[in-house]
């Protein structure tokens, strides 16, 4: 039995996310009506996942649902914003109920974890693609920005970059599975948006960006926006034990620098705020690591055992093709 569009929305998306009192009109009417706090600014982000581009064909529906929201929440985390509402534009080839139930479970579980209400969307027929819009709040003039860094700032990253790139390679059969395959695959399939860290960094960080295209590429975007260059130290990269055991140290460093899909935060802190950072957010508890420095000289550089080398065109660009 195939579902009508109305039934599909009612069954899978009506009660998918969190319930919030500030949703005056949610799924079901022509538009959502949302109550904004008087003392906050609105933060908004949208990201699209296309099958075969952002996730392999045949990926688990639960992961697609999770990632579609997670990549957007990660953008709000990078702004120091707190998410509140999401809209979902979903294009599917068919109304496959098992697929839809899994997809909604993936998206809904993450939404409820972060108290995000799904307040509307659109459902259409076609090649699989998922667009999520998230809306959240940030105190006036307190948003974190890419251009907030300065030469001399220390550069940090949260989590263990490189895991997701290895996980994707495993998903695609480009890397032979080992004992840590499941851990690494999950790091690609179910990224963790660093929302709590982003909010706490509002009063501590200079610049901030989320890492989606590769750590070095995104650190360079932050550096450029801040009118600086960036130098990262290879030996400082926080590599997970599963990643190192699976691909070895040299390849693990490469994946951490150039791999994508981490959805960690890369942020900078001025020298005079480093003590406060360590005191307020103990790194062991909050899971972040110092990896380099913003410098006056433009461009990206990596320091390793052999010295410092300039790195050109790092990271993934959809239009440049690699
Ligand atoms: P309209 O014709 O006015 O665009 P739709 O039939 O597309 O209305 O949608 C009906 C209601 O269901 C709207 O409130 C819309 O926001 C919501 N909706 C549609 N698709 C989704 C979805 N995938 N997730 C959440 N809400 C959805
Ligand atoms: Mg519509």
Tab-separated table of C-alpha atoms and ligand atoms in Angstrom:
chain	number	residue	atom	x	y	z
A	1	UNK	CA	0.000	0.000	0.000
A	2	UNK	CA	1.494	3.306	-0.942
A	3	UNK	CA	1.136	6.351	1.266
A	4	UNK	CA	-0.322	9.649	0.202
A	5	UNK	CA	1.916	12.645	0.755
A	6	UNK	CA	-0.355	13.777	3.570
A	7	UNK	CA	-0.164	10.411	5.327
A	8	UNK	CA	3.581	10.274	4.897
A	9	UNK	CA	4.091	13.692	6.507
A	10	UNK	CA	1.593	12.910	9.264
A	11	UNK	CA	3.146	9.535	10.057
A	12	UNK	CA	6.856	10.339	9.948
A	13	UNK	CA	7.379	14.055	10.356
A	14	UNK	CA	4.550	15.460	12.429
A	15	UNK	CA	6.012	14.394	15.784
A	16	UNK	CA	9.580	13.773	14.632
A	17	UNK	CA	11.599	16.335	16.606
A	18	UNK	CA	11.325	17.881	20.071
A	19	UNK	CA	8.198	19.575	21.379
A	20	UNK	CA	8.754	23.242	22.120
A	21	UNK	CA	6.474	25.878	23.576
A	22	UNK	CA	7.821	28.520	21.198
A	23	UNK	CA	6.353	26.691	18.171
A	24	UNK	CA	3.037	28.494	17.780
A	25	UNK	CA	2.153	26.748	14.502
A	26	UNK	CA	4.153	23.707	13.365
A	27	UNK	CA	3.859	20.983	10.704
A	28	UNK	CA	0.474	20.995	8.989
A	29	UNK	CA	-0.247	24.579	8.071
A	30	UNK	CA	1.082	26.642	5.175
A	31	UNK	CA	3.965	27.994	7.218
A	32	UNK	CA	5.362	27.603	10.705
A	33	UNK	CA	4.976	30.431	13.206
A	34	UNK	CA	7.722	30.646	15.793
A	35	UNK	CA	8.177	32.823	18.814
A	36	UNK	CA	11.620	34.442	18.978
A	37	UNK	CA	12.990	35.495	22.366
A	38	UNK	CA	13.123	39.298	22.574
A	39	UNK	CA	16.771	39.332	23.660
A	40	UNK	CA	18.259	37.049	20.987
A	41	UNK	CA	19.326	37.245	17.373
A	42	UNK	CA	18.264	34.535	14.927
A	43	UNK	CA	20.972	32.258	13.459
A	44	UNK	CA	20.018	30.409	10.255
A	45	UNK	CA	21.797	27.762	8.170
A	46	UNK	CA	20.860	25.373	5.364
A	47	UNK	CA	22.722	22.409	3.899
A	48	UNK	CA	21.818	19.843	1.251
A	49	UNK	CA	22.914	16.213	1.120
A	50	UNK	CA	22.721	14.612	-2.331
A	51	UNK	CA	22.929	10.856	-2.780
A	52	UNK	CA	26.180	9.864	-4.454
A	53	UNK	CA	27.780	13.212	-3.589
A	54	UNK	CA	27.491	13.631	0.187
A	55	UNK	CA	26.807	10.023	1.063
A	56	UNK	CA	27.266	6.800	-0.889
A	57	UNK	CA	24.297	5.355	-2.741
A	58	UNK	CA	22.568	2.835	-0.483
A	59	UNK	CA	23.685	4.484	2.791
A	60	UNK	CA	21.592	3.605	5.828
A	61	UNK	CA	18.485	5.788	6.034
A	62	UNK	CA	19.074	6.348	9.750
A	63	UNK	CA	22.497	7.788	9.020
A	64	UNK	CA	21.154	10.033	6.246
A	65	UNK	CA	18.527	11.422	8.614
A	66	UNK	CA	21.101	11.987	11.348
A	67	UNK	CA	23.684	13.567	9.055
A	68	UNK	CA	21.214	15.877	7.318
A	69	UNK	CA	20.485	17.513	10.667
A	70	UNK	CA	23.967	17.095	12.177
A	71	UNK	CA	25.767	19.010	9.413
A	72	UNK	CA	23.395	21.931	9.944
A	73	UNK	CA	23.659	21.829	13.734
A	74	UNK	CA	27.422	21.868	13.287
A	75	UNK	CA	27.098	25.169	11.403
A	76	UNK	CA	25.148	26.664	14.306
A	77	UNK	CA	27.711	25.270	16.774
A	78	UNK	CA	30.429	27.110	14.839
A	79	UNK	CA	28.497	30.361	15.360
A	80	UNK	CA	28.050	29.727	19.071
A	81	UNK	CA	24.288	29.570	18.467
A	82	UNK	CA	21.742	27.351	20.196
A	83	UNK	CA	19.431	25.542	17.758
A	84	UNK	CA	15.660	25.655	18.175
A	85	UNK	CA	13.829	24.788	14.953
A	86	UNK	CA	14.406	22.867	11.725
A	87	UNK	CA	12.708	22.558	8.331
A	88	UNK	CA	13.152	19.535	6.099
A	89	UNK	CA	12.927	19.473	2.286
A	90	UNK	CA	13.013	15.807	1.332
A	91	UNK	CA	13.145	14.404	-2.201
A	92	UNK	CA	12.694	10.627	-2.426
A	93	UNK	CA	12.246	8.231	-5.336
A	94	UNK	CA	9.403	6.400	-3.604
A	95	UNK	CA	7.464	6.335	-0.346
A	96	UNK	CA	9.321	3.317	1.097
A	97	UNK	CA	7.917	3.061	4.621
A	98	UNK	CA	10.856	1.187	6.119
A	99	UNK	CA	13.269	3.736	4.703
A	100	UNK	CA	11.168	6.684	5.885
A	101	UNK	CA	10.801	5.261	9.398
A	102	UNK	CA	14.576	4.811	9.705
A	103	UNK	CA	15.285	8.230	8.226
A	104	UNK	CA	12.838	9.912	10.614
A	105	UNK	CA	14.325	7.989	13.552
A	106	UNK	CA	17.840	9.193	12.688
A	107	UNK	CA	16.776	12.799	12.292
A	108	UNK	CA	14.305	12.742	15.174
A	109	UNK	CA	16.677	11.230	17.730
A	110	UNK	CA	19.316	13.890	17.107
A	111	UNK	CA	16.655	16.624	17.053
A	112	UNK	CA	15.289	15.570	20.433
A	113	UNK	CA	18.806	15.314	21.897
A	114	UNK	CA	19.300	18.998	21.152
A	115	UNK	CA	15.691	20.097	21.756
A	116	UNK	CA	15.137	20.973	18.115
A	117	UNK	CA	11.533	21.003	16.846
A	118	UNK	CA	10.818	19.998	13.244
A	119	UNK	CA	8.386	22.740	12.276
A	120	UNK	CA	7.837	22.217	8.557
A	121	UNK	CA	9.227	21.179	5.239
A	122	UNK	CA	8.435	19.925	1.782
A	123	UNK	CA	8.235	16.442	0.315
A	124	UNK	CA	8.821	15.744	-3.377
A	125	UNK	CA	9.551	12.924	-5.800
A	126	UNK	CA	12.913	12.535	-7.485
A	127	UNK	CA	16.538	11.456	-6.972
A	128	UNK	CA	17.272	11.213	-3.246
A	129	UNK	CA	18.303	14.501	-1.718
A	130	UNK	CA	17.772	16.040	1.701
A	131	UNK	CA	17.872	19.723	2.566
A	132	UNK	CA	17.593	20.811	6.184
A	133	UNK	CA	17.298	24.393	7.394
A	134	UNK	CA	18.057	25.082	11.039
A	135	UNK	CA	17.177	28.165	13.006
A	136	UNK	CA	18.591	29.039	16.399
A	137	UNK	CA	19.404	31.836	18.773
A	138	UNK	CA	22.529	33.701	19.707
A	139	UNK	CA	22.899	36.681	22.083
A	140	UNK	CA	23.204	39.980	20.181
A	141	UNK	CA	26.765	40.720	18.988
A	142	UNK	CA	28.056	37.473	20.531
A	143	UNK	CA	28.078	35.121	17.537
A	144	UNK	CA	31.391	33.407	16.814
A	145	UNK	CA	32.746	34.273	13.385
A	146	UNK	CA	35.326	33.122	10.890
A	147	UNK	CA	36.879	36.573	10.814
A	148	UNK	CA	37.397	36.810	14.563
A	149	UNK	CA	40.951	35.430	14.591
A	150	UNK	CA	44.200	37.418	14.747
A	151	UNK	CA	47.884	36.715	14.084
A	152	UNK	CA	49.390	35.036	17.149
A	153	UNK	CA	46.161	33.286	18.162
A	154	UNK	CA	46.455	29.612	19.065
A	155	UNK	CA	44.470	27.266	16.773
A	156	UNK	CA	42.476	24.389	18.253
A	157	UNK	CA	40.339	21.542	16.965
A	158	UNK	CA	37.753	19.462	18.791
A	159	UNK	CA	37.541	15.666	18.604
A	160	UNK	CA	39.734	13.450	16.447
A	161	UNK	CA	39.715	14.595	12.812
A	162	UNK	CA	40.366	12.015	10.099
A	163	UNK	CA	38.124	9.319	11.559
A	164	UNK	CA	35.201	10.215	9.306
A	165	UNK	CA	37.303	10.175	6.129
A	166	UNK	CA	38.549	6.696	7.028
A	167	UNK	CA	34.970	5.683	7.836
A	168	UNK	CA	33.797	6.832	4.405
A	169	UNK	CA	36.663	4.954	2.736
A	170	UNK	CA	35.583	1.828	4.614
A	171	UNK	CA	31.939	2.388	3.589
A	172	UNK	CA	33.053	2.605	-0.026
A	173	UNK	CA	35.371	-0.389	0.159
A	174	UNK	CA	38.459	1.757	-0.543
A	175	UNK	CA	39.973	0.644	2.760
A	176	UNK	CA	40.040	-2.993	3.878
A	177	UNK	CA	37.988	-3.526	7.052
A	178	UNK	CA	39.960	-4.131	10.252
A	179	UNK	CA	39.011	-4.454	13.924
A	180	UNK	CA	38.123	-0.733	14.182
A	181	UNK	CA	35.994	-0.560	11.042
A	182	UNK	CA	32.727	-0.161	12.888
A	183	UNK	CA	33.997	2.685	15.089
A	184	UNK	CA	35.363	4.583	12.078
A	185	UNK	CA	32.278	4.008	9.948
A	186	UNK	CA	30.094	5.331	12.736
A	187	UNK	CA	32.237	8.456	12.892
A	188	UNK	CA	31.259	9.117	9.265
A	189	UNK	CA	27.660	7.937	9.529
A	190	UNK	CA	26.785	9.636	12.846
A	191	UNK	CA	28.844	12.804	13.340
A	192	UNK	CA	28.476	14.676	16.639
A	193	UNK	CA	27.744	18.405	16.327
A	194	UNK	CA	29.728	20.236	19.049
A	195	UNK	CA	26.913	22.489	20.198
A	196	UNK	CA	27.792	22.727	23.888
A	197	UNK	CA	31.402	23.588	23.054
A	198	UNK	CA	30.327	26.234	20.531
A	199	UNK	CA	28.142	27.969	23.079
A	200	UNK	CA	30.862	27.969	25.715
A	201	UNK	CA	33.421	29.308	23.225
A	202	UNK	CA	31.350	32.459	22.650
A	203	UNK	CA	33.190	34.312	25.385
A	204	UNK	CA	36.582	32.641	24.837
A	205	UNK	CA	37.332	32.115	21.141
A	206	UNK	CA	38.422	34.666	18.564
A	207	UNK	CA	37.461	32.910	15.330
A	208	UNK	CA	35.550	29.680	14.800
A	209	UNK	CA	34.562	27.464	11.849
A	210	UNK	CA	33.202	23.954	11.623
A	211	UNK	CA	35.348	21.367	9.864
A	212	UNK	CA	33.493	19.823	6.948
A	213	UNK	CA	35.866	20.060	3.960
A	214	UNK	CA	39.046	18.986	5.770
A	215	UNK	CA	40.798	20.523	8.760
A	216	UNK	CA	43.528	22.318	6.845
A	217	UNK	CA	41.138	23.720	4.232
A	218	UNK	CA	38.725	24.992	6.867
A	219	UNK	CA	41.480	26.348	9.117
A	220	UNK	CA	42.732	28.243	6.061
A	221	UNK	CA	39.234	29.649	5.429
A	222	UNK	CA	39.164	30.926	9.001
A	223	UNK	CA	42.690	32.323	8.650
A	224	UNK	CA	41.853	34.091	5.363
A	225	UNK	CA	38.666	35.583	6.758
A	226	UNK	CA	40.750	36.860	9.686
A	227	UNK	CA	43.394	38.338	7.359
A	228	UNK	CA	46.010	35.760	8.418
A	229	UNK	CA	47.709	32.529	7.438
A	230	UNK	CA	47.827	29.345	9.479
A	231	UNK	CA	50.525	26.896	10.542
A	232	UNK	CA	49.528	23.490	11.872
A	233	UNK	CA	51.870	21.070	13.659
A	234	UNK	CA	51.562	17.493	12.394
A	235	UNK	CA	52.691	15.914	15.667
A	236	UNK	CA	50.017	17.860	17.584
A	237	UNK	CA	47.099	16.467	15.580
A	238	UNK	CA	44.743	14.544	17.879
A	239	UNK	CA	44.566	11.174	16.104
A	240	UNK	CA	42.265	8.476	17.441
A	241	UNK	CA	43.839	5.127	18.299
A	242	UNK	CA	41.468	3.308	15.893
A	243	UNK	CA	42.552	5.597	13.047
A	244	UNK	CA	46.268	5.160	13.761
A	245	UNK	CA	45.931	1.397	14.155
A	246	UNK	CA	43.973	1.136	10.907
A	247	UNK	CA	46.009	3.306	8.522
A	248	UNK	CA	49.315	4.023	10.299
A	249	UNK	CA	50.673	7.353	11.547
A	250	UNK	CA	51.547	9.020	8.233
A	251	UNK	CA	48.218	8.256	6.552
A	252	UNK	CA	46.320	9.135	9.737
A	253	UNK	CA	47.921	12.590	9.718
A	254	UNK	CA	46.978	13.050	6.070
A	255	UNK	CA	43.375	12.050	6.722
A	256	UNK	CA	43.219	14.383	9.726
A	257	UNK	CA	44.521	17.305	7.645
A	258	UNK	CA	42.803	16.688	4.313
A	259	UNK	CA	39.911	14.273	4.913
A	260	UNK	CA	36.419	15.714	5.213
A	261	UNK	CA	33.147	15.155	7.061
A	262	UNK	CA	34.541	15.598	10.578
A	263	UNK	CA	32.018	18.206	11.778
A	264	UNK	CA	34.375	19.256	14.527
A	265	UNK	CA	35.069	22.863	15.536
A	266	UNK	CA	38.287	24.638	14.610
A	267	UNK	CA	38.714	27.772	16.707
A	268	UNK	CA	41.333	30.313	17.682
A	269	UNK	CA	42.107	31.805	21.075
A	270	UNK	CA	44.267	34.865	21.744
A	271	UNK	CA	47.341	34.250	23.904
A	272	UNK	CA	45.948	36.297	26.788
A	273	UNK	CA	42.808	34.099	26.952
A	274	UNK	CA	44.576	30.694	26.950
A	275	UNK	CA	44.635	30.364	30.731
A	276	UNK	CA	40.979	31.230	30.992
A	277	UNK	CA	40.168	28.692	28.261
A	278	UNK	CA	41.992	25.893	30.087
A	279	UNK	CA	40.375	26.843	33.393
A	280	UNK	CA	36.807	27.170	32.100
A	281	UNK	CA	36.919	24.336	29.585
A	282	UNK	CA	39.436	21.706	30.730
A	283	UNK	CA	40.628	20.209	27.426
A	284	UNK	CA	40.465	16.604	28.646
A	285	UNK	CA	36.832	17.085	29.609
A	286	UNK	CA	35.812	19.109	26.551
A	287	UNK	CA	37.864	17.149	24.022
A	288	UNK	CA	39.871	19.732	22.090
A	289	UNK	CA	43.548	20.113	21.258
A	290	UNK	CA	45.913	22.907	20.303
A	291	UNK	CA	47.190	22.191	16.792
A	292	UNK	CA	48.810	25.384	15.544
A	293	UNK	CA	48.949	29.153	15.282
A	294	UNK	CA	47.536	31.952	13.151
A	295	UNK	CA	50.336	33.908	11.518
A	296	UNK	CA	50.642	37.174	9.649
A	297	UNK	CA	51.993	35.429	6.520
A	298	UNK	CA	49.063	34.304	4.342
A	299	UNK	CA	48.546	30.669	3.277
A	300	UNK	CA	48.591	27.302	5.003
A	301	UNK	CA	51.679	25.560	6.337
A	302	UNK	CA	52.321	22.250	8.033
A	303	UNK	CA	55.235	21.756	10.422
A	304	UNK	CA	56.548	18.215	10.795
A	305	UNK	CA	59.800	16.395	11.586
A	306	UNK	CA	61.297	17.672	8.310
A	307	UNK	CA	60.471	21.325	8.825
A	308	UNK	CA	57.717	23.653	7.627
A	309	UNK	CA	56.149	23.287	4.184
A	310	UNK	CA	53.567	25.409	2.434
A	311	UNK	CA	50.431	23.550	1.396
A	312	UNK	CA	48.438	24.546	-1.666
A	313	UNK	CA	44.778	23.977	-2.519
A	314	UNK	CA	43.936	21.706	0.411
A	315	UNK	CA	40.553	20.102	0.923
A	316	UNK	CA	37.516	19.253	-1.101
A	317	UNK	CA	35.828	21.684	-3.456
A	318	UNK	CA	32.621	20.559	-5.169
A	319	UNK	CA	33.284	22.695	-8.218
A	320	UNK	CA	37.036	22.212	-8.481
A	321	UNK	CA	36.456	18.464	-8.107
A	322	UNK	CA	38.989	17.666	-5.415
B	1	LIG	P1	2.096	23.228	0.842
B	1	LIG	O1	1.349	22.682	-0.329
B	1	LIG	O2	1.432	24.368	1.541
B	1	LIG	O3	3.546	23.446	0.565
B	1	LIG	P2	2.664	20.633	1.859
B	1	LIG	O4	1.633	19.649	1.470
B	1	LIG	O5	3.953	20.684	1.107
B	1	LIG	O6	2.015	22.076	1.951
B	1	LIG	O7	3.007	20.419	3.377
B	1	LIG	C1	2.001	20.307	4.340
B	1	LIG	C2	2.603	20.579	5.696
B	1	LIG	O8	3.533	19.576	5.996
B	1	LIG	C3	3.334	21.895	5.814
B	1	LIG	O9	3.126	22.392	7.111
B	1	LIG	C4	4.760	21.530	5.620
B	1	LIG	O10	5.611	22.433	6.283
B	1	LIG	C5	4.798	20.140	6.218
B	1	LIG	N1	5.791	19.250	5.594
B	1	LIG	C6	5.830	18.792	4.331
B	1	LIG	N2	6.847	17.953	4.127
B	1	LIG	C7	7.500	17.879	5.309
B	1	LIG	C8	8.638	17.180	5.770
B	1	LIG	N3	9.357	16.366	4.961
B	1	LIG	N4	9.020	17.342	7.052
B	1	LIG	C9	8.331	18.168	7.858
B	1	LIG	N5	7.248	18.821	7.521
B	1	LIG	C10	6.818	18.692	6.251
B	2	LIG	MG1	4.929	21.992	-0.133
